[in-house]
Coordinates of C-alpha atoms and ligand atoms in Angstrom, one line a residue:
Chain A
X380 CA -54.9 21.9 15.7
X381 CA -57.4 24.6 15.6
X382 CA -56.8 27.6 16.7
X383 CA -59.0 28.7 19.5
X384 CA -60.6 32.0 18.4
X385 CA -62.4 32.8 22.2
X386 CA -64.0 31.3 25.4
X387 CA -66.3 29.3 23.3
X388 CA -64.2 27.4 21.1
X389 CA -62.3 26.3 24.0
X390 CA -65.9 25.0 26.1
X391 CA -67.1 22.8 22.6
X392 CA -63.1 21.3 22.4
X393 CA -64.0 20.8 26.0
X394 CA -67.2 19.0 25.8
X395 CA -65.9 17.3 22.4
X396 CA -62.5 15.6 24.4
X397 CA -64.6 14.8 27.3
X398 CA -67.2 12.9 25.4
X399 CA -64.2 11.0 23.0
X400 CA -62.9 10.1 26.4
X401 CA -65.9 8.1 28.0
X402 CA -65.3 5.5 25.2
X403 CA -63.1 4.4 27.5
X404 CA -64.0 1.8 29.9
X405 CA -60.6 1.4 31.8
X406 CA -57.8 3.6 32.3
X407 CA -54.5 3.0 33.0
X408 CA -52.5 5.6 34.5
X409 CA -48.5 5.0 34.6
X410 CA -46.3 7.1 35.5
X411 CA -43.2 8.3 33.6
X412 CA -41.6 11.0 35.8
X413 CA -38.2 11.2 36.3
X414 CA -38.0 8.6 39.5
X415 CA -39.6 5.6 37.4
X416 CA -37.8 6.3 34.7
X417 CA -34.9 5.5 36.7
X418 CA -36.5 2.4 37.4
X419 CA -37.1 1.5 33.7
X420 CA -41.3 2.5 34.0
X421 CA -40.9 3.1 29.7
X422 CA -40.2 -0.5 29.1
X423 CA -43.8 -1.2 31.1
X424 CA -45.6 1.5 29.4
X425 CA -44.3 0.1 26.3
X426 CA -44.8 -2.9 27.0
X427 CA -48.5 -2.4 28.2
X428 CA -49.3 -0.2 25.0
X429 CA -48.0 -3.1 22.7
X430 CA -50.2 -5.9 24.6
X431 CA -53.6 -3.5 24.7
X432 CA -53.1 -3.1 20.9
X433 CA -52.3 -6.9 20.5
X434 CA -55.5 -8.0 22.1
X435 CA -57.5 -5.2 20.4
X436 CA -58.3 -3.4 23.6
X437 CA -56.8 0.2 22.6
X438 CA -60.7 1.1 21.7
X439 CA -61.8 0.7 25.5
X440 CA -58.7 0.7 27.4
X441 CA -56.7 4.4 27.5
X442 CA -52.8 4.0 28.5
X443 CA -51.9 6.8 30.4
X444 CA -47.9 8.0 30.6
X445 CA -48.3 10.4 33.2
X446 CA -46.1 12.7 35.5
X447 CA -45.2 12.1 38.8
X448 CA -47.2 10.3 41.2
X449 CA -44.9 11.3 44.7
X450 CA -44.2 7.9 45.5
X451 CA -41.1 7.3 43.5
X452 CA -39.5 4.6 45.4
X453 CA -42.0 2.1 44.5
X454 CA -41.7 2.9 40.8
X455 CA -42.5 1.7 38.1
X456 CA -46.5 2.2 39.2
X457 CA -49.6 2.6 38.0
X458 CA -53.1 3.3 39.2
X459 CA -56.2 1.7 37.4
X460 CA -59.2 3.7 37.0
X461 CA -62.3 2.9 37.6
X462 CA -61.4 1.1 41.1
X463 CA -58.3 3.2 41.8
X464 CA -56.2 -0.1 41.7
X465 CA -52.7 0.4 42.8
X466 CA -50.0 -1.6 41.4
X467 CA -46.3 -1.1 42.4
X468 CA -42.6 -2.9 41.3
X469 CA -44.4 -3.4 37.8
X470 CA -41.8 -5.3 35.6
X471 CA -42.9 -5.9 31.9
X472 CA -43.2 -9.6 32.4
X473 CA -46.4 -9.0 34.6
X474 CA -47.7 -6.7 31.8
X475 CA -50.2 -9.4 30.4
X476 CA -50.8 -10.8 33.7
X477 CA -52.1 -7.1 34.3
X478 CA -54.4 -7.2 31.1
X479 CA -55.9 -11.2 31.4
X480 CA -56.5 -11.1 35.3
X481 CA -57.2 -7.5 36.4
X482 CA -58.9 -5.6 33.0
X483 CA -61.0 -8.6 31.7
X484 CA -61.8 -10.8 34.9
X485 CA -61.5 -7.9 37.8
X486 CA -59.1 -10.2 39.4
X487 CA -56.1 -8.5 42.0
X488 CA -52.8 -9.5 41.3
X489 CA -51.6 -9.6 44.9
X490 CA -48.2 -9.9 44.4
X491 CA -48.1 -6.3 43.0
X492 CA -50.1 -4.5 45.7
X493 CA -48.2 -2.1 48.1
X494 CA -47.3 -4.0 51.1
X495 CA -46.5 -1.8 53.9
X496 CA -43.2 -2.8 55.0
X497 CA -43.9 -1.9 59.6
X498 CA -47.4 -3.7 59.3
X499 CA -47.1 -6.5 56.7
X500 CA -50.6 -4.9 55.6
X501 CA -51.2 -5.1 51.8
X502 CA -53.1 -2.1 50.1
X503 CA -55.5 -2.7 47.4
X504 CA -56.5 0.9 46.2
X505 CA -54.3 4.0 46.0
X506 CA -56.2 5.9 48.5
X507 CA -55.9 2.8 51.2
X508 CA -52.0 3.6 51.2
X509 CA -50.9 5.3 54.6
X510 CA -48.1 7.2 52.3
X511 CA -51.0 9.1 50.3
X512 CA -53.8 9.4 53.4
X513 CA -51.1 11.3 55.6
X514 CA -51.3 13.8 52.3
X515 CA -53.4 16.8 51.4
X516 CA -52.1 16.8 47.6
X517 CA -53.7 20.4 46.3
X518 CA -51.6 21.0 42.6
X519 CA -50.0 17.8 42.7
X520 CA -52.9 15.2 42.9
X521 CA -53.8 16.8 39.5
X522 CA -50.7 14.7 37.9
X523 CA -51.8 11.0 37.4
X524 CA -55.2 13.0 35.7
X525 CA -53.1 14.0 32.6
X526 CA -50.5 13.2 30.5
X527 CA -48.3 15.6 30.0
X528 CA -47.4 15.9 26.9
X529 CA -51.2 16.0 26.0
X530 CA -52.7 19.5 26.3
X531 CA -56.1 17.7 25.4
X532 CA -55.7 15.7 28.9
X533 CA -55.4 18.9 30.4
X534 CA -58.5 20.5 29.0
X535 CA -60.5 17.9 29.5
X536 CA -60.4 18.0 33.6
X537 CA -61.1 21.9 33.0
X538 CA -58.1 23.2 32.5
X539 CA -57.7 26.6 30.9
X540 CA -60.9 27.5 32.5
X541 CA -59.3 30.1 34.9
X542 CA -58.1 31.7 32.0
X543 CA -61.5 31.9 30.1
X544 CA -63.1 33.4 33.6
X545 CA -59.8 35.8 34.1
X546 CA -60.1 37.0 30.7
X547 CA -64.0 37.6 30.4
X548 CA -65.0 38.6 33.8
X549 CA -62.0 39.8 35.9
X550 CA -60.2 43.2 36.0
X551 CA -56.2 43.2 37.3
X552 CA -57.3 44.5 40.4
X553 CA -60.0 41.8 41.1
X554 CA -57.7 38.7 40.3
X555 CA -54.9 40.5 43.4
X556 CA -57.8 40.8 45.4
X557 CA -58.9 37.1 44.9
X558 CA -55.2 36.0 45.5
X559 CA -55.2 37.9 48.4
X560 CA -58.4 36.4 50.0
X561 CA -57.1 33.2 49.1
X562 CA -53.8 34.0 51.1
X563 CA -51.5 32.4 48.1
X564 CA -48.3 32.4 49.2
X565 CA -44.3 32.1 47.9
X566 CA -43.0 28.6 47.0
X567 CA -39.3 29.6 47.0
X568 CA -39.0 29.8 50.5
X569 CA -39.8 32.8 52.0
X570 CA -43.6 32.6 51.7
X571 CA -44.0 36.3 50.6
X572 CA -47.7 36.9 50.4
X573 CA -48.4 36.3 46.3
X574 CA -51.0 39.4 46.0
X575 CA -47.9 42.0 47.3
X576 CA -45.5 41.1 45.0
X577 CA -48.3 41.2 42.3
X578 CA -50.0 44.4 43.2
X579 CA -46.0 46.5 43.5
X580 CA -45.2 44.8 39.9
X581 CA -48.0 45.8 38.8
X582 CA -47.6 49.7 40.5
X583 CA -44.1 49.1 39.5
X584 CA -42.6 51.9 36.8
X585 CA -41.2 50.9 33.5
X586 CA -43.8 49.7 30.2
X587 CA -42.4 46.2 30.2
X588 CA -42.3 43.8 32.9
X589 CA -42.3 39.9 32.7
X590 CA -43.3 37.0 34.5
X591 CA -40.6 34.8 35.7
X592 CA -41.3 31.5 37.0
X593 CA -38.3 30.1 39.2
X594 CA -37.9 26.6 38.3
X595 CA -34.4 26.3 39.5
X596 CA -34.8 24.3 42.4
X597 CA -31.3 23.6 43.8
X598 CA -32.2 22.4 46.9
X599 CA -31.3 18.6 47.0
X600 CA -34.4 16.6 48.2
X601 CA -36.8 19.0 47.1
X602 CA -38.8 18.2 43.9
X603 CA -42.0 20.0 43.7
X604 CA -40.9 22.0 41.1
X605 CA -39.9 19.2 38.6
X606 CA -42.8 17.3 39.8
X607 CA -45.6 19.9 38.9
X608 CA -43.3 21.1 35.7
X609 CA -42.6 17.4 34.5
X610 CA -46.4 16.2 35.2
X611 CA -48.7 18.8 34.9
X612 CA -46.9 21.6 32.7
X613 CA -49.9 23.3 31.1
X614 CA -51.0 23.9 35.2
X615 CA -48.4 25.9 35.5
X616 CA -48.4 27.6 32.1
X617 CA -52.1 28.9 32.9
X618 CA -50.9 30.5 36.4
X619 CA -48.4 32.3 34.3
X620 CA -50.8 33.5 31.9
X621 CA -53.2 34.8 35.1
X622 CA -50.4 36.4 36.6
X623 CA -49.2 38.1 33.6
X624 CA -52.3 39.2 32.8
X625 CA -52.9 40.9 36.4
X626 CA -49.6 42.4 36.3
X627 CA -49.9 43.6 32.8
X628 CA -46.8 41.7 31.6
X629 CA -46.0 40.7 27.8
X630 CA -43.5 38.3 27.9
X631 CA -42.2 35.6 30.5
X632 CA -39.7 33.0 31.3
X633 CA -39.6 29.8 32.9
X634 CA -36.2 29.4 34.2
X635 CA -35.6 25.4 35.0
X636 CA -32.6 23.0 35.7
X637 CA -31.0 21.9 32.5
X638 CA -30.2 18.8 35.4
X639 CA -34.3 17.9 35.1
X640 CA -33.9 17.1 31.3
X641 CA -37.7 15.9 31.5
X642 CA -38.9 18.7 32.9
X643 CA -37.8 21.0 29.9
X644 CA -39.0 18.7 27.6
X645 CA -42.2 18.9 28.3
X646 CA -42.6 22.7 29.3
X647 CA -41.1 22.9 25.5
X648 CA -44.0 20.7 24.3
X649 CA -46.5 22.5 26.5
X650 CA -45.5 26.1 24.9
X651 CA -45.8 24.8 21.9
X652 CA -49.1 22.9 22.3
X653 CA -50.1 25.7 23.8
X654 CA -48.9 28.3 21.1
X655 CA -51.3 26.2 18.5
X656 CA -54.1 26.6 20.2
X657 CA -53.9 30.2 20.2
X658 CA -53.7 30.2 24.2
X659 CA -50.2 32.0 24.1
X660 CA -49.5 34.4 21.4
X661 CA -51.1 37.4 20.1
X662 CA -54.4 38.3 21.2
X663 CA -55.5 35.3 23.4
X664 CA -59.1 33.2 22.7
X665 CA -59.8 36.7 21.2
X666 CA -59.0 39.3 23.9
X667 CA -56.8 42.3 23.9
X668 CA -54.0 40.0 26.1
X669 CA -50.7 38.9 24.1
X670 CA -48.5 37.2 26.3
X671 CA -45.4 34.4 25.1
X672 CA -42.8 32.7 27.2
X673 CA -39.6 31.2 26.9
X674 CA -37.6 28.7 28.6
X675 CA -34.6 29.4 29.9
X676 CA -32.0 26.7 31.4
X677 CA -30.6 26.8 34.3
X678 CA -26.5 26.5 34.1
X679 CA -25.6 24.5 37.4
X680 CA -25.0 27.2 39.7
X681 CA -27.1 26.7 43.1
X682 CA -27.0 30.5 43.5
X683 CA -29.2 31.3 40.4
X684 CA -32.1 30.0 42.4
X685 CA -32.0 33.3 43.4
X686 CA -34.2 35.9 42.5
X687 CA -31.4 38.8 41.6
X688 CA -29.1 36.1 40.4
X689 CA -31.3 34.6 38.1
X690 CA -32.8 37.7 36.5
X691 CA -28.4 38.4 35.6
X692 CA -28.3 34.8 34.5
X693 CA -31.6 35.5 32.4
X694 CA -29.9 38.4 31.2
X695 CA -27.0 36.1 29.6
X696 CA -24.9 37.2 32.2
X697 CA -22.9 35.4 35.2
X698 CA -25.5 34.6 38.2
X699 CA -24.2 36.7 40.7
X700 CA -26.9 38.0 43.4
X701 CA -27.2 41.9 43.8
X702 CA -27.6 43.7 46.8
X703 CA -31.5 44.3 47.1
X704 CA -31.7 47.8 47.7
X705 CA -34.2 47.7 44.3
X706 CA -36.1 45.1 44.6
X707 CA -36.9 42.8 41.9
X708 CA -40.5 44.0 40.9
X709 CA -39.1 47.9 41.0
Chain B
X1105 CA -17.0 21.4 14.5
X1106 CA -19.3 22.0 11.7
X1107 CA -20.0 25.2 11.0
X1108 CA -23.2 24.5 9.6
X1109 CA -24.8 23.4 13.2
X1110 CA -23.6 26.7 14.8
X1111 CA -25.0 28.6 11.8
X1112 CA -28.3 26.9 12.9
X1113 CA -28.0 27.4 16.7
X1114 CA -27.2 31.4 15.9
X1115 CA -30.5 31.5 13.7
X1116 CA -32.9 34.3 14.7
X1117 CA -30.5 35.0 17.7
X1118 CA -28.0 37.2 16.1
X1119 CA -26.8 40.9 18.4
X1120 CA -29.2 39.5 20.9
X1121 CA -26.7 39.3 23.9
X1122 CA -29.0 38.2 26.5
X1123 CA -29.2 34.7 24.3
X1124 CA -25.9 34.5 25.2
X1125 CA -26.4 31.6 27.9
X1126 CA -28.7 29.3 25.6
X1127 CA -26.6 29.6 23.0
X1128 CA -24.0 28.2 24.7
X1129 CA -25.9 25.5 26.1
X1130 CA -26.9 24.6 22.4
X1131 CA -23.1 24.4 21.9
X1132 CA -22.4 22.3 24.6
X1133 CA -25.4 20.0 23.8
X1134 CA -24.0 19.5 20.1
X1135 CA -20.3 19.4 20.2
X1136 CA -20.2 18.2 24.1
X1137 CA -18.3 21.1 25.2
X1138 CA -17.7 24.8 23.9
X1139 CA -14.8 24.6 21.9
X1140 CA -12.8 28.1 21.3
X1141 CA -13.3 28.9 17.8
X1142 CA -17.6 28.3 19.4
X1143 CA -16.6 31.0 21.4
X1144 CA -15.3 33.5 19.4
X1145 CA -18.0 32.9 16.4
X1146 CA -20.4 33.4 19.4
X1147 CA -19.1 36.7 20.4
X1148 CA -19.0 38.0 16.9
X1149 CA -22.3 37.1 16.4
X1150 CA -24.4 38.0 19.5
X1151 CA -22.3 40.9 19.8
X1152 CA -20.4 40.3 23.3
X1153 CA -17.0 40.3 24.3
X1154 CA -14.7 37.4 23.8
X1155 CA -13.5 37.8 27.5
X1156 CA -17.8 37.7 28.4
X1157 CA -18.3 34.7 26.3
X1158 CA -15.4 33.0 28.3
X1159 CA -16.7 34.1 32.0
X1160 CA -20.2 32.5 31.0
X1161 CA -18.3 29.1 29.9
X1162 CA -16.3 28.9 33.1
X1163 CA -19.1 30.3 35.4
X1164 CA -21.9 27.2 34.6
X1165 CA -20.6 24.4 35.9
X1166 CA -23.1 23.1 32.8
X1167 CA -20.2 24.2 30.2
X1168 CA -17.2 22.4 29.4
X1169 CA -14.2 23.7 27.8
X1170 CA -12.5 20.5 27.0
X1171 CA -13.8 18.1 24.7
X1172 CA -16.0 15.0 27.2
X1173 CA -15.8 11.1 27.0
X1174 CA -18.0 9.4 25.1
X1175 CA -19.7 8.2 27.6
X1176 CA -20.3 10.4 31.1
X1177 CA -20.5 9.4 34.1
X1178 CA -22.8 11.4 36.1
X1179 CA -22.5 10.8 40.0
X1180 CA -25.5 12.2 41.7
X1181 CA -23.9 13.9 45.3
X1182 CA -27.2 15.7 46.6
X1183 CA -28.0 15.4 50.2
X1184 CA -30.3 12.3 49.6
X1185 CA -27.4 10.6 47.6
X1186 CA -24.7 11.2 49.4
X1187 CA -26.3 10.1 52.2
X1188 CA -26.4 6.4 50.9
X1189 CA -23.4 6.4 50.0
X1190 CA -22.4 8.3 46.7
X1191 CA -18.7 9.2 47.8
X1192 CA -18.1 5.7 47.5
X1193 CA -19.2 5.7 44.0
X1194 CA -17.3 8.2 43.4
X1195 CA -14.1 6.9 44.5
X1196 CA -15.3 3.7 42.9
X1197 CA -15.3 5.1 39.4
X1198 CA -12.5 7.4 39.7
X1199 CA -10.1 4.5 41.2
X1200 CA -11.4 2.3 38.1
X1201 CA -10.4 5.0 35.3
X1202 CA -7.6 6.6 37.6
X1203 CA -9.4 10.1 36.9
X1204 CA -9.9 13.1 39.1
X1205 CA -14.2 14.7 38.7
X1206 CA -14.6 16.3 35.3
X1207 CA -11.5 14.4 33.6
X1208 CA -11.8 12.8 30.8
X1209 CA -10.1 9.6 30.5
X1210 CA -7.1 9.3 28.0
X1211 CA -8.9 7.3 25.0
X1212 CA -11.6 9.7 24.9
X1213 CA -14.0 6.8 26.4
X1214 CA -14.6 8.3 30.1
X1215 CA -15.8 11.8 31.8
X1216 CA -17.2 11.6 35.4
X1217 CA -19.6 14.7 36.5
X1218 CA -21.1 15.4 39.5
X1219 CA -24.0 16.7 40.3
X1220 CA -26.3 18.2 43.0
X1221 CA -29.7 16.0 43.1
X1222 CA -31.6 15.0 39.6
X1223 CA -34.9 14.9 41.8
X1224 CA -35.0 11.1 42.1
X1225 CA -33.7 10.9 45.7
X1226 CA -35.9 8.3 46.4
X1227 CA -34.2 5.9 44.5
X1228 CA -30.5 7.2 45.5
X1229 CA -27.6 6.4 45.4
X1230 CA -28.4 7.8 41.4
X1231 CA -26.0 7.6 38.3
X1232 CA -26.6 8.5 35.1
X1233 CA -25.2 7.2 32.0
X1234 CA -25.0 9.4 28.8
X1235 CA -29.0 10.1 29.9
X1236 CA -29.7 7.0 31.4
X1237 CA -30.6 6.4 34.9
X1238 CA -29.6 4.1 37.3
X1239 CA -30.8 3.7 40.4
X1240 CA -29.9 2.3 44.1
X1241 CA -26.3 2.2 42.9
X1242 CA -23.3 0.5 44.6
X1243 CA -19.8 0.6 44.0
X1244 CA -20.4 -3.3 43.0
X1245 CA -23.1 -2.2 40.6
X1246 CA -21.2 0.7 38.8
X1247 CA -17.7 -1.5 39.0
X1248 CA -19.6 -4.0 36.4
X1249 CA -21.8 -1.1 34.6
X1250 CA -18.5 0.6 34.2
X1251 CA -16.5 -2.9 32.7
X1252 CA -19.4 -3.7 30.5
X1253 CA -19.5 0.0 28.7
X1254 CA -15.9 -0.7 28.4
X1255 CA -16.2 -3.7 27.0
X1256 CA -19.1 -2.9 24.4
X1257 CA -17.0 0.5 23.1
X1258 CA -13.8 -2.0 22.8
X1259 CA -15.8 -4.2 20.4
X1260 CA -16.9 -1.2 18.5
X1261 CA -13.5 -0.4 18.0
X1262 CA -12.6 -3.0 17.0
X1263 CA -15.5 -3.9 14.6
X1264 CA -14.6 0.0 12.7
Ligands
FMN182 C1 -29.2 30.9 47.3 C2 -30.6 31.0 47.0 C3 -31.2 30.0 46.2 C4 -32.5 30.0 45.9 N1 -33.1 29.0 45.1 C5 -34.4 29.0 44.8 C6 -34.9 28.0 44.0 O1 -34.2 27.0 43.6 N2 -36.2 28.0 43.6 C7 -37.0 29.1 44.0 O2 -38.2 29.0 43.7 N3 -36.6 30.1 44.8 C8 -35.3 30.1 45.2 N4 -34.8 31.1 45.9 C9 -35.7 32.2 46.3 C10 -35.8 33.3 45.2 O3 -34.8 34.3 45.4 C11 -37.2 34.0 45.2 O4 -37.4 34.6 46.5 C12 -38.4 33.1 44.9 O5 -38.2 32.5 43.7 C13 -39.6 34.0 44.9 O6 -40.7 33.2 44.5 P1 -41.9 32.9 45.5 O7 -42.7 34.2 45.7 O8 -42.8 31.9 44.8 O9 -41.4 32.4 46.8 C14 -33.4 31.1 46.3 C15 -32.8 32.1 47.1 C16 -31.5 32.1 47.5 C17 -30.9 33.2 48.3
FES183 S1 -41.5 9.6 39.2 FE1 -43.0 8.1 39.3 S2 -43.9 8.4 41.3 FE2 -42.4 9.9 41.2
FES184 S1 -29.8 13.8 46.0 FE1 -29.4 12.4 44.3 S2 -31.3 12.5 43.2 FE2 -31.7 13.9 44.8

């Protein structure tokens, strides 16, 4: 991998993945996140890959392992692109079924599309499905566009682009003020206004401060966090690198549950991806901003969800919470 | 325990104290649990008290102090699971290896875990199996999943 010496080199890899990718005349997004895994989606994909290179269609057809799609319970799935083709309950008998009728004679395979079980009514296209037209999906609907162990995937639908403008065109001050306007708020439950909590870290005494990203997420039911983590990891990498850069942090972590064993995984390969491409490190795409991170797994305490407690547990020490009388960014 | 692996999960980590927790979880990963001589190599070499080391291991329910089964048993009992039904599960695969949650069966074979949500709660009731994931569980399900791991670690046994 080459390194990435400024905003340029990154635009021309751009341009150069986005041009190897229109040699594709199908694509074939599957997903691989945690919830289809369960329900054996790797012996599809496998079995998919192996039958695309068997009939020699690896040149025009791109297999897609992607993150999570948010509809776990009809796992293994798979969306087809162009035509947005949804295909649930795939087993890797219907794999060739997939290739012969659907890629090469356009032909639906009813027996695979979504039925919905009040109304009987079968769903041809993803977007037809009453689950996903009830949704807004902001961050999320970025996940069955990239693999995510591919930071090429990512680059290609723009990504790393905030970065470039951040870095060329936008002071500290500027980016709070954009997050402000844009009235970004907390994730973790409380919904404190993003811009305050970066603007008094930034104020905030002390040389060093850090970035932590909190994905502990203890609460049972909710899986936003593994989802965006496990599917689109670089996404989350490049907010980091904004923040950090507005705040005027170094170094940051990216605290996770050792109990989403994909999830660190892939925010491992996505450092490291990234770290080649000169887009963490020293001096990043030739500015005067170093920044790194570091993953850090969460032990199986519920309570380290918590801001004081996991800083402690970050720390190497038991995840106790502190009284807040300092608060975290002081 | 082979030194040599601890040597290599200490590398560039030495006097760093705050490394303390992945260290361990490197430990755990390796050997399955943190055995005590782990422990006291760890707090010579990071630089933290023995008694420190030992809070950390007992604190994250992630750390074992006693060697695990071969194979674990992980019960999922999040909201979503126990909801369907994952106390029966459990009682399932603790009345089949007469074991009480984090227990390791007598011939090494067996540890049952539980855990709070793995994030596929759509497909709960969820077990896992030494890393593998099964889904809409039922006592029926993990009685046989349960007899055939038995069955396939007897014949290994017996093969050695
Ligand atoms: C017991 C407890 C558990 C928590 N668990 C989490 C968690 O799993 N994930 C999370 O993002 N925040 C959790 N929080 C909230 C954090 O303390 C913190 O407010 C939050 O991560 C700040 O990020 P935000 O600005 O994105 O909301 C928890 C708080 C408490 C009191
Ligand atoms: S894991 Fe496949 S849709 Fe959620
Ligand atoms: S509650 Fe079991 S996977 Fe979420």
């Amino acid at each position: 991998m080459p390194k990435l010496n400024n905003a340029n080199d990154l635009e021309s890899l751009r341009s150069e993945l986005q041009r190897a990718r229109k040699n594709f005349r199908t694509t074939l997004t599957l997903c691989g996140g945690t919830g289809c895994q369960a329900s054996q989606s790797r012996s599809v994909i496998d079995a998919l890959k192996k039958e695309v290179n068997k009939q020699g269609l690896d040149k025009s057809v791109y297999v897609r392992t992607s993150g999570c799609h948010g509809f776990c319970e009809q796992g293994p799935l798979m969306v087809i692109e162009p035509g947005n083709i949804f295909y649930c309950h795939i087993t890797p008998e219907d794999v060739s079924e997939i290739i012969t009728q659907t890629l090469l004679n356009n032909v639906i395979i009813e027996k695979l599309l979504y039925t919905d079980p009040i109304t009987g009514k079968k769903s041809q296209t993803e977007a037809e499905i009453p689950f996903y037209k009830a949704q807004d999906r902001q961050l999320l609907s970025q996940n069955r566009l990239v693999d995510p162990c591919s930071i090429e995937d990512f680059i290609a639908i723009g990504g790393y682009s905030a970065l470039t403008k951040v870095l060329a065109k936008m002071t500290p001050e500027k980016i709070i003020n954009e997050i402000k306007e844009s009235g970004l708020r907390g994730r973790g439950g409380g919904g404190f206004p993003t811009s305050r909590k970066w603007a008094d870290c930034k104020a905030a005494h002390g040389d060093e401060k850090y970035v932590i990203c909190n994905a502990d997420e203890g609460d049972p039911g909710a899986y936003m966090d593994r989802s965006i983590l496990e599917g689109n990891p670089h996404l989350v990498l490049e907010g980091i690198l904004i923040g950090a850069f507005a705040i005027g942090a170094a170094q940051g972590y990216i605290y996770v549950r050792k109990e989403y064993p994909l999830a660190v995984e892939h925010a491992r390969i996505a450092i490291k991806q990234a770290r080649e491409y000169g887009l963490l490190g020293e001096k990043i795409l030739g500015s005067k901003f170093s920044f790194d991170v570091e993953i850090a797994r969460g032990g199986g305490a519920f309570v380290c969800g918590e801001s004081t407690a996991l800083m402690a547990s970050l720390e190497g020490k038991v995840g106790e919470p502190r009284p807040k009388d300092v608060h975290t960014v002081e | 325990m082979s030194t040599a692996t601890l040597e290599s999960i200490l590398e560039g980590r030495r006097s760093q104290p705050q490394q303390l927790i992945e260290v361990l979880q490197d430990v755990q990963e390796s050997y399955g649990y943190v055995p005590e001589d782990a422990m006291r190599s760890v707090s010579k070499n990071l630089g933290v008290p023995l008694m420190e080391v030992y809070r950390i291991a007992n604190f994250y329910k992630t750390f074992s102090l006693k060697p695990r089964g071969k194979n674990v048993i992980t019960i999922c009992m999040g909201t979503a699971c126990h909801v369907r039904g994952a106390h029966l599960l459990l009682d399932q695969v603790l009345g089949q290896l007469g074991l009480v949650p984090g227990a390791t069966t007598e011939d090494g074979q067996f540890t049952v875990e539980r855990v709070n949500c793995l994030g596929a709660c759509a497909l709960g009731p969820v077990v896992v199996h030494n890393g593998d994931y099964h889904h809409h569980m039922t006592p029926n399900k993990l009685r046989k999943l349960i007899a055939s791991i038995r069955s396939t670690s007897m014949e290994e046994i017996a093969h050695a």
